[in-house]
Amino acid sequence: MTQPAANDAPVASPTTRICVIPGGPVEGKMRPPGSKSLTNRALICAAFASGTSRLAGTLVSEDTEVMIDSLAKIGVSIKPVDGGRTLVVEGVGGVVSDDARKISSDEPVDMFIANSGTTVRFLTAALSAFGGKYRLSGTERMHERPIGDLVDAIAPALDGWIVATSDGKCPPVEIDSMGWTGQPMRVGGDVSSQYLSGLMMAGPIAGKPVRIEIIGELVSVPYVRMTAQLIKAFGGSTHWEFEGDDSWSNLRCVTVDGSFHGCEFDVEPDASAASYFWAAAAITGGRVLVEGLDENASQGDVQFARVLEMMGCEYIAQDTGIEIVGGPLRGIDVEMGEISDTVQTLAVVALFADGPTRVRGVAHNRFKETDRIGNLAIELRKLGGRIDEHDDGLTIHPLGDLSGTLSTRNPQGVVFETYNDHRMAMSFALLGLRLAGIEIADPACTRKTYPDFWADLESLTGRAHVWTTGLPGGASAP
Ligand SMILES: O=C(O)C1=C[C@@H](OP(=O)(O)O)[C@@H](O)[C@H](O)C1
Ligand SMILES: C=C(OP(=O)(O)O)C(=O)O
């Protein structure tokens, strides 16, 4: 058993486990690191802007590092200040650049984007609009995550060619482009909103107004609104067209115009990361204030705190952030299509409610870091309770009395697999705050968006977590 110093990320290994120790109510305040979604959007806009941008509060994690490394390959200068939490970006200008073509005149520029959906989708659109030859590849899982709707939207409007080479139109993506023609585009919206966000941010890079029609339902709408905010902050403009009334479910078309100019941009703390700390208060009857977020945040995931309120928690809008006070929890029927990154968090909370919780509208969760419906159900069933899997979500039945007998039933502890999915690890960590004998495999997978998660959880809960490495048959809690 080893105990790394605080802030040390554990070494990735399939036999590394972490144990979080149960105790009383979690009480305190904290500020999560910068938002991944805002950081990667701001990086794209700043990289293709004219002039200098200063991005403050940026996230330092695998998903942002692969974005930074990729942009560096086309000559964008990104200087970290304050350990990377501020980035000074010298943009390469928002029009199709001869330099880009020179960089990639013979061999394509190879970019490794790990398993970052935002990076591969935003870059595919941006680089195809910018021009040049590129190849974007990632982890094995990334090569199973669809990008066909985006490639199919770009191809007819491209002066050049673009192809997704894995089965089912998944990355690697190969691009040979002289830029966009300006022809209107049509993109599918029901697998991921990142395709539309990518196309929108690429509009000002293409140097001509671009009209994008959305085919079918659009998932994760708040991220598209966030994209429009970033485009505006960097000097571009968006114009929406709705079918019927102006509700977001009726969004049919967006036109993007203008070009990007360097600016100063503040990144909010990550609201998806905040969900774990609010949930810690909810399931332990504690109170946690997450600083730096409010109802008007540009991240839709702040609404997770309202979902906890529906379950019986108290929601307090403080001057400095949003505080959740835990109380007796009731099961709810909830549509989570707009806040799908918080489904795993909610599923854990729902285990401690007084009745079943039905999560709807998240069929697209099967295309993320792992199948976040099927594999979530498999793992949660390890506690002995009933979890129903649906096409569009889950029903989580509460553990009730089962939780009291967990350590008797499983004296060796229950090991939760994390499927290389940071959100599996961070959600299952919460179980350990209530139940003895919970072990989480490969805790280092939080590096994708939150390398310091374990240290932050430890400082909030005041309870030492136990690190165990490579013990056959699992680890033992103290
Ligand atoms: O645009 C973004 O920043 C994101 C959009 C969402 O993806 P989908 O649109 O695929 O649901 C979300 O899950 C992801 O973590 C970040
Ligand atoms: C789905 C996620 O990430 P991405 O799609 O950006 O890889 C996530 O962070 O939960």
Coordinates of C-alpha atoms and ligand atoms in Angstrom, one line a residue:
M1 CA 0.0 0.0 0.0
T2 CA 1.4 3.4 -0.9
Q3 CA 0.2 6.9 -0.1
P4 CA 1.2 9.5 -2.6
A5 CA 1.6 13.1 -1.6
A6 CA -1.4 15.3 -2.1
N7 CA -1.8 16.5 -5.8
D8 CA 0.2 13.5 -7.0
A9 CA -1.9 11.7 -9.6
P10 CA -1.7 8.0 -9.1
V11 CA 0.3 6.0 -11.7
A12 CA -2.1 4.4 -14.2
S13 CA -2.2 0.7 -13.9
P14 CA -5.0 -1.7 -14.2
T15 CA -4.2 -3.0 -10.7
T16 CA -4.2 0.4 -9.0
R17 CA -7.2 1.0 -6.8
I18 CA -8.5 3.7 -4.6
C19 CA -10.7 3.4 -1.5
V20 CA -12.7 6.3 -0.1
I21 CA -13.6 5.9 3.5
P22 CA -17.2 6.5 4.7
G23 CA -17.9 8.9 7.6
G24 CA -20.3 11.7 8.6
P25 CA -21.7 14.6 6.6
V26 CA -19.4 16.2 4.1
E27 CA -19.2 20.0 4.8
G28 CA -17.1 22.7 3.3
K29 CA -16.4 24.7 0.2
M30 CA -14.3 24.3 -2.9
R31 CA -13.6 25.5 -6.4
P32 CA -13.2 23.0 -9.2
P33 CA -10.6 23.6 -11.9
G34 CA -11.6 25.4 -15.1
S35 CA -14.2 24.1 -17.4
K36 CA -13.0 21.7 -20.1
S37 CA -15.7 22.9 -22.5
L38 CA -14.9 26.6 -22.1
T39 CA -11.1 26.0 -22.2
N40 CA -11.1 24.0 -25.4
R41 CA -13.5 26.5 -27.1
A42 CA -11.5 29.5 -26.0
L43 CA -8.4 27.8 -27.3
I44 CA -9.9 27.2 -30.8
C45 CA -11.2 30.8 -31.0
A46 CA -7.9 32.3 -29.7
A47 CA -5.8 30.1 -32.0
F48 CA -7.5 31.3 -35.1
A49 CA -7.9 34.9 -34.0
S50 CA -5.9 37.8 -35.2
G51 CA -3.9 39.2 -32.2
T52 CA -3.2 38.0 -28.7
S53 CA -5.6 36.4 -26.2
R54 CA -5.3 35.9 -22.5
L55 CA -7.3 33.0 -21.2
A56 CA -7.6 33.0 -17.4
G57 CA -8.7 30.1 -15.2
T58 CA -8.0 27.5 -17.9
L59 CA -8.1 23.7 -17.2
V60 CA -4.8 21.8 -17.1
S61 CA -5.7 18.2 -18.0
E62 CA -5.3 15.6 -20.8
D63 CA -8.2 17.0 -22.9
T64 CA -6.8 20.5 -22.9
E65 CA -3.2 19.3 -23.3
V66 CA -4.0 17.4 -26.5
M67 CA -5.8 20.5 -27.9
I68 CA -2.7 22.7 -27.0
D69 CA -0.2 20.3 -28.5
S70 CA -2.3 20.0 -31.7
L71 CA -2.6 23.8 -32.2
A72 CA 1.1 24.1 -31.6
K73 CA 1.7 21.9 -34.6
I74 CA 0.2 24.6 -36.9
G75 CA 2.3 27.3 -35.4
V76 CA 0.0 28.7 -32.7
S77 CA 2.0 30.0 -29.8
I78 CA 0.4 29.1 -26.4
K79 CA 2.4 30.3 -23.4
P80 CA 1.3 28.9 -20.0
V81 CA 1.4 31.3 -17.0
D82 CA 0.6 30.3 -13.4
G83 CA 1.1 26.6 -14.0
G84 CA -1.1 26.6 -17.1
R85 CA -4.2 28.2 -15.4
T86 CA -3.6 31.2 -17.6
L87 CA -2.7 30.9 -21.3
V88 CA -1.4 33.6 -23.5
V89 CA -2.3 32.7 -27.1
E90 CA -0.9 34.3 -30.3
G91 CA -3.5 33.6 -32.9
V92 CA -2.6 32.7 -36.5
G93 CA -5.4 34.8 -38.0
G94 CA -8.9 33.7 -39.0
V95 CA -8.5 33.2 -42.7
V96 CA -7.3 30.3 -44.8
S97 CA -3.6 30.6 -44.4
D98 CA -0.8 29.9 -46.9
D99 CA 1.3 29.0 -43.9
A100 CA -1.0 26.2 -43.0
R101 CA -0.6 24.8 -46.4
K102 CA 3.1 25.2 -46.3
I103 CA 3.3 23.4 -43.0
S104 CA 1.4 20.4 -44.4
S105 CA 2.4 20.6 -48.1
D106 CA 3.8 17.0 -48.4
E107 CA 3.0 14.8 -45.4
P108 CA -0.1 15.4 -43.3
V109 CA 0.3 17.1 -39.9
D110 CA -0.3 14.2 -37.4
M111 CA -2.2 15.2 -34.3
F112 CA -2.9 12.8 -31.3
I113 CA -6.1 13.8 -29.6
A114 CA -6.3 10.9 -27.0
N115 CA -10.0 10.4 -26.1
S116 CA -11.0 14.1 -26.2
G117 CA -14.3 14.5 -28.1
T118 CA -14.2 18.3 -28.0
T119 CA -10.7 18.3 -29.4
V120 CA -11.2 15.9 -32.3
R121 CA -14.6 17.4 -33.3
F122 CA -13.6 21.1 -32.9
L123 CA -10.3 20.5 -34.7
T124 CA -11.8 18.5 -37.6
A125 CA -14.1 21.4 -38.4
A126 CA -11.5 24.2 -37.7
L127 CA -8.7 22.6 -39.7
S128 CA -10.8 21.7 -42.6
A129 CA -11.9 25.4 -42.8
F130 CA -8.3 26.6 -42.3
G131 CA -6.8 24.5 -45.0
G132 CA -3.9 22.0 -45.1
K133 CA -3.3 18.3 -44.7
Y134 CA -4.0 16.7 -41.4
R135 CA -4.5 13.3 -39.7
L136 CA -6.2 13.2 -36.3
S137 CA -6.0 10.0 -34.3
G138 CA -6.6 9.0 -30.7
T139 CA -7.0 6.1 -28.3
E140 CA -8.7 2.8 -29.2
R141 CA -12.0 4.1 -27.7
M142 CA -11.7 7.4 -29.7
H143 CA -11.6 5.2 -32.8
E144 CA -15.0 3.8 -31.8
R145 CA -16.6 7.2 -31.2
P146 CA -18.7 8.4 -34.2
I147 CA -17.7 11.5 -36.2
G148 CA -19.5 10.6 -39.4
D149 CA -22.2 13.3 -39.1
L150 CA -19.5 15.9 -38.9
V151 CA -17.5 14.6 -41.8
D152 CA -20.6 14.2 -43.9
A153 CA -21.6 17.8 -43.1
I154 CA -18.2 19.2 -44.2
A155 CA -17.4 17.0 -47.3
P156 CA -19.9 18.6 -49.7
A157 CA -18.8 22.1 -48.7
L158 CA -15.0 21.4 -48.8
D159 CA -12.5 22.4 -51.4
G160 CA -10.6 19.1 -50.9
W161 CA -11.5 15.8 -49.2
I162 CA -12.1 14.5 -45.7
V163 CA -12.6 11.0 -44.5
A164 CA -13.1 9.2 -41.1
T165 CA -11.2 5.9 -41.6
S166 CA -12.4 3.5 -38.8
D167 CA -15.5 1.4 -39.1
G168 CA -18.8 3.3 -38.6
K169 CA -17.1 6.6 -39.7
C170 CA -15.0 7.0 -36.5
P171 CA -11.5 8.6 -36.2
P172 CA -8.8 8.7 -37.4
V173 CA -9.8 11.6 -39.5
E174 CA -7.8 12.5 -42.7
I175 CA -8.2 16.0 -44.2
D176 CA -6.7 17.5 -47.3
S177 CA -8.3 20.9 -47.7
M178 CA -8.0 24.3 -49.5
G179 CA -10.8 25.6 -47.2
W180 CA -14.6 25.7 -47.2
T181 CA -16.5 26.8 -50.3
G182 CA -19.2 28.7 -48.3
Q183 CA -21.9 26.3 -49.5
P184 CA -24.6 25.8 -46.8
M185 CA -24.1 22.7 -44.5
R186 CA -26.5 20.2 -43.0
V187 CA -25.5 18.3 -39.8
G188 CA -27.1 15.6 -37.7
G189 CA -27.7 16.6 -34.1
D190 CA -28.8 13.5 -32.2
V191 CA -25.4 11.8 -31.6
S192 CA -23.4 14.8 -30.3
S193 CA -23.8 18.5 -30.2
Q194 CA -20.0 18.8 -30.6
Y195 CA -20.4 18.5 -34.4
L196 CA -22.6 21.6 -34.6
S197 CA -20.4 23.5 -32.1
G198 CA -17.3 22.6 -34.2
L199 CA -18.9 23.8 -37.4
M200 CA -20.0 27.0 -35.8
M201 CA -16.6 27.9 -34.5
A202 CA -15.1 27.0 -37.9
G203 CA -17.3 29.6 -39.6
P204 CA -15.1 32.6 -38.7
I205 CA -12.0 30.6 -39.6
A206 CA -13.4 29.9 -43.1
G207 CA -13.6 33.6 -43.7
K208 CA -17.1 33.6 -45.1
P209 CA -20.6 33.5 -43.6
V210 CA -21.7 29.9 -43.1
R211 CA -25.3 28.6 -42.8
I212 CA -25.7 25.3 -40.9
E213 CA -29.0 23.4 -40.9
I214 CA -29.6 20.9 -38.1
I215 CA -31.1 17.6 -39.1
G216 CA -33.3 15.8 -36.5
E217 CA -33.1 16.3 -32.8
L218 CA -30.3 18.3 -31.2
V219 CA -28.8 16.9 -28.0
S220 CA -26.8 18.8 -25.3
V221 CA -28.3 22.1 -26.4
P222 CA -26.6 24.2 -23.6
Y223 CA -23.2 23.5 -25.2
V224 CA -24.4 25.0 -28.4
R225 CA -25.5 28.2 -26.6
M226 CA -22.0 28.2 -24.9
T227 CA -20.4 28.0 -28.4
A228 CA -22.4 31.1 -29.5
Q229 CA -21.2 33.0 -26.4
L230 CA -17.6 32.2 -27.2
I231 CA -18.0 33.2 -30.9
K232 CA -19.4 36.5 -29.7
A233 CA -16.6 37.0 -27.1
F234 CA -14.0 36.6 -29.9
G235 CA -15.8 39.0 -32.3
G236 CA -18.0 36.7 -34.5
S237 CA -21.8 36.6 -34.6
T238 CA -24.5 34.0 -34.8
H239 CA -28.0 34.2 -36.1
W240 CA -30.6 31.5 -35.1
E241 CA -33.6 30.3 -37.1
F242 CA -36.4 28.4 -35.3
E243 CA -39.2 26.4 -36.7
G244 CA -42.3 27.5 -34.8
D245 CA -41.6 29.2 -31.5
D246 CA -38.2 30.2 -30.4
S247 CA -37.7 27.3 -28.0
W248 CA -34.4 25.5 -28.4
S249 CA -36.0 22.2 -29.3
N250 CA -37.3 24.1 -32.4
L251 CA -33.8 25.2 -33.5
R252 CA -33.4 24.5 -37.2
C253 CA -30.6 26.7 -38.5
V254 CA -27.7 28.8 -37.5
T255 CA -25.7 31.3 -39.5
V256 CA -22.2 32.3 -38.3
D257 CA -20.4 35.4 -39.6
G258 CA -17.4 37.6 -38.8
S259 CA -13.9 36.7 -37.8
F260 CA -12.1 36.1 -34.5
H261 CA -10.0 38.8 -32.7
G262 CA -7.8 38.2 -29.6
C263 CA -9.4 39.0 -26.3
E264 CA -9.3 38.5 -22.5
F265 CA -11.5 35.6 -21.5
D266 CA -12.2 34.2 -18.1
V267 CA -13.0 30.5 -17.8
E268 CA -15.6 29.4 -15.2
P269 CA -14.9 26.5 -12.9
D270 CA -16.1 23.2 -14.4
A271 CA -19.8 22.6 -13.6
S272 CA -19.7 18.9 -14.4
A273 CA -16.8 18.5 -11.9
A274 CA -18.9 20.5 -9.4
S275 CA -21.6 17.8 -9.6
Y276 CA -19.4 15.4 -7.5
F277 CA -19.1 17.8 -4.6
W278 CA -22.7 18.8 -4.6
A279 CA -23.6 15.1 -4.7
A280 CA -21.3 14.4 -1.7
A281 CA -23.4 16.8 0.3
A282 CA -26.6 15.3 -1.0
I283 CA -25.8 11.7 0.0
T284 CA -24.1 12.4 3.3
G285 CA -26.6 15.0 4.6
G286 CA -23.8 17.6 4.5
R287 CA -23.5 21.0 2.9
V288 CA -21.1 22.0 0.1
L289 CA -20.6 25.4 -1.5
V290 CA -19.0 25.3 -4.9
E291 CA -17.5 28.6 -5.6
G292 CA -17.4 30.5 -8.9
L293 CA -20.6 29.2 -10.4
D294 CA -24.1 30.6 -10.4
E295 CA -27.5 30.1 -12.1
N296 CA -26.3 32.2 -15.1
A297 CA -23.2 30.2 -15.8
S298 CA -22.6 29.4 -19.4
Q299 CA -22.4 25.7 -18.6
G300 CA -25.7 23.9 -18.6
D301 CA -24.4 21.4 -16.0
V302 CA -25.0 24.0 -13.2
Q303 CA -28.6 22.8 -13.5
F304 CA -27.5 19.5 -11.8
A305 CA -27.8 21.4 -8.5
R306 CA -31.5 22.1 -9.3
V307 CA -32.0 18.3 -9.9
L308 CA -30.6 17.7 -6.4
E309 CA -33.2 20.3 -5.2
M310 CA -35.9 18.2 -6.9
M311 CA -34.7 15.2 -5.0
G312 CA -35.1 17.1 -1.7
C313 CA -31.8 19.0 -1.1
E314 CA -31.8 22.6 -0.3
Y315 CA -30.3 24.9 -3.0
I316 CA -28.8 28.1 -1.8
A317 CA -27.6 30.8 -4.2
Q318 CA -24.7 32.3 -2.2
D319 CA -22.8 35.5 -3.3
T320 CA -19.8 33.3 -4.1
G321 CA -21.3 30.2 -5.5
I322 CA -24.0 27.5 -5.2
E323 CA -24.5 25.6 -2.0
I324 CA -26.2 22.3 -1.7
V325 CA -27.5 21.1 1.7
G326 CA -28.3 17.4 1.8
G327 CA -31.7 16.2 3.2
P328 CA -33.8 13.0 2.9
L329 CA -33.7 12.1 -0.8
R330 CA -36.7 11.2 -3.0
G331 CA -36.6 9.4 -6.3
I332 CA -37.5 11.5 -9.4
D333 CA -38.3 11.1 -13.0
V334 CA -35.9 13.4 -14.9
E335 CA -35.0 14.4 -18.4
M336 CA -31.2 14.8 -18.5
G337 CA -30.5 15.2 -22.3
E338 CA -29.1 18.7 -21.6
I339 CA -26.9 17.7 -18.7
S340 CA -25.8 14.2 -19.7
D341 CA -22.3 14.4 -18.2
T342 CA -24.0 14.4 -14.8
V343 CA -26.0 11.2 -15.3
Q344 CA -23.4 9.0 -13.6
T345 CA -23.3 11.4 -10.6
L346 CA -27.1 11.3 -10.3
A347 CA -27.2 7.5 -10.6
V348 CA -25.1 7.2 -7.5
V349 CA -27.2 9.8 -5.6
A350 CA -30.4 7.9 -6.6
L351 CA -29.2 4.8 -4.9
F352 CA -29.8 6.6 -1.6
A353 CA -33.2 7.9 -2.3
D354 CA -36.5 6.6 -1.0
G355 CA -37.9 5.4 -4.4
P356 CA -36.8 4.7 -7.9
T357 CA -35.3 7.4 -10.2
R358 CA -35.9 7.3 -13.9
V359 CA -33.3 9.1 -16.1
R360 CA -34.5 9.9 -19.6
G361 CA -33.2 11.5 -22.8
V362 CA -29.6 10.3 -22.8
A363 CA -29.3 7.7 -25.5
H364 CA -26.3 9.6 -26.7
N365 CA -24.5 8.7 -23.5
R366 CA -23.6 5.4 -25.1
F367 CA -21.1 7.2 -27.5
K368 CA -19.0 8.8 -24.8
E369 CA -15.8 7.6 -23.1
T370 CA -17.6 4.3 -22.6
D371 CA -21.3 3.2 -22.9
R372 CA -22.5 5.3 -20.0
I373 CA -25.8 3.5 -19.8
G374 CA -24.9 -0.2 -20.2
N375 CA -21.6 -0.1 -18.3
L376 CA -23.0 2.2 -15.6
A377 CA -25.8 -0.4 -15.0
I378 CA -23.3 -3.2 -14.9
E379 CA -21.2 -1.5 -12.3
L380 CA -24.0 -0.3 -10.1
R381 CA -25.6 -3.8 -10.0
K382 CA -22.5 -4.9 -8.2
L383 CA -24.1 -3.5 -5.0
G384 CA -26.8 -6.0 -5.2
G385 CA -29.7 -3.6 -6.1
R386 CA -31.9 -3.3 -9.2
I387 CA -30.9 -1.1 -12.1
D388 CA -33.0 -1.2 -15.3
E389 CA -31.4 -0.2 -18.5
H390 CA -33.5 1.6 -21.2
D391 CA -32.7 2.7 -24.7
D392 CA -32.6 6.3 -23.5
G393 CA -31.5 6.0 -19.9
L394 CA -31.8 4.1 -16.7
T395 CA -34.1 3.4 -13.7
I396 CA -32.1 3.3 -10.5
H397 CA -33.8 1.5 -7.6
P398 CA -32.7 2.6 -4.2
L399 CA -30.4 0.3 -2.2
G400 CA -32.5 0.7 1.0
D401 CA -31.5 -1.9 3.5
L402 CA -29.1 -3.5 1.1
S403 CA -26.5 -0.8 1.8
G404 CA -26.3 -1.9 5.5
T405 CA -25.3 -5.4 4.6
L406 CA -22.8 -4.6 1.9
S407 CA -19.6 -5.3 3.9
T408 CA -21.1 -8.6 5.2
R409 CA -22.0 -9.7 1.8
N410 CA -18.7 -8.6 0.2
P411 CA -16.0 -8.9 2.9
Q412 CA -13.4 -8.4 0.2
G413 CA -14.9 -5.1 -0.9
V414 CA -16.6 -4.3 -4.2
V415 CA -14.3 -3.2 -7.0
F416 CA -15.8 -0.8 -9.5
E417 CA -14.3 -0.8 -13.0
T418 CA -14.0 2.6 -14.6
Y419 CA -13.6 1.8 -18.3
N420 CA -11.1 4.6 -18.8
D421 CA -13.9 7.0 -18.1
H422 CA -13.1 9.8 -15.7
R423 CA -16.7 10.3 -14.8
M424 CA -17.2 6.6 -13.8
A425 CA -14.2 7.0 -11.4
M426 CA -15.4 10.4 -9.9
S427 CA -19.0 9.2 -9.5
F428 CA -18.1 5.8 -7.9
A429 CA -15.8 7.7 -5.5
L430 CA -19.0 9.1 -3.9
L431 CA -20.2 5.6 -3.1
G432 CA -17.2 5.3 -0.7
L433 CA -18.5 8.3 1.3
R434 CA -21.5 6.2 2.3
L435 CA -20.5 2.5 2.0
A436 CA -17.6 0.5 3.4
G437 CA -15.4 -1.6 1.1
I438 CA -15.8 0.4 -2.1
E439 CA -12.7 0.2 -4.4
I440 CA -12.3 2.1 -7.6
A441 CA -10.1 0.7 -10.3
D442 CA -7.6 2.8 -12.3
P443 CA -8.3 6.1 -10.5
A444 CA -5.7 7.9 -12.7
C445 CA -8.3 8.0 -15.5
T446 CA -9.5 11.3 -14.0
R447 CA -6.5 12.8 -15.7
K448 CA -8.8 13.4 -18.7
T449 CA -10.5 16.4 -17.1
Y450 CA -9.5 16.5 -13.4
P451 CA -6.0 15.2 -12.5
D452 CA -6.3 16.6 -8.9
F453 CA -9.7 15.1 -8.2
W454 CA -8.6 12.7 -5.5
A455 CA -6.6 15.4 -3.7
D456 CA -9.5 17.8 -3.9
L457 CA -11.9 15.2 -2.6
E458 CA -9.6 14.4 0.2
S459 CA -9.2 18.1 1.2
L460 CA -13.0 18.6 1.1
T461 CA -14.0 15.5 3.0
G462 CA -11.2 15.6 5.5
R463 CA -11.0 11.9 5.3
A464 CA -7.9 10.2 4.1
H465 CA -8.5 8.0 1.1
V466 CA -6.4 4.9 0.9
W467 CA -4.3 4.1 -2.1
T468 CA -3.5 0.5 -2.9
T469 CA -1.5 -0.8 -5.7
G470 CA -1.3 -4.2 -7.3
L471 CA -2.7 -6.3 -4.5
P472 CA -4.1 -9.5 -5.9
G473 CA -7.7 -10.0 -5.1
G474 CA -8.3 -6.4 -4.3
A475 CA -7.3 -4.0 -1.5
S476 CA -8.3 -3.9 2.1
A477 CA -9.7 -0.8 3.7
P478 CA -8.1 0.2 7.0
Ligands
LIG1 O1 -19.4 20.7 -26.4 C1 -18.9 20.3 -25.3 O2 -18.0 20.9 -24.7 C2 -19.4 19.0 -24.7 C3 -20.6 18.5 -25.2 C4 -21.2 17.3 -24.6 O3 -21.0 16.2 -25.6 P1 -22.3 15.8 -26.5 O4 -22.7 16.9 -27.3 O5 -21.6 14.7 -27.4 O6 -23.3 15.3 -25.6 C5 -20.5 16.8 -23.3 O7 -20.8 15.5 -23.1 C6 -19.0 16.9 -23.4 O8 -18.4 16.6 -22.2 C7 -18.6 18.4 -23.7
LIG2 C1 -18.1 13.2 -22.9 C2 -17.1 13.9 -22.3 O1 -16.0 14.3 -23.0 P1 -15.7 14.4 -24.6 O2 -16.9 14.1 -25.4 O3 -15.3 15.8 -24.8 O4 -14.6 13.4 -24.8 C3 -17.0 14.1 -20.9 O5 -16.1 14.9 -20.5 O6 -17.8 13.6 -20.1

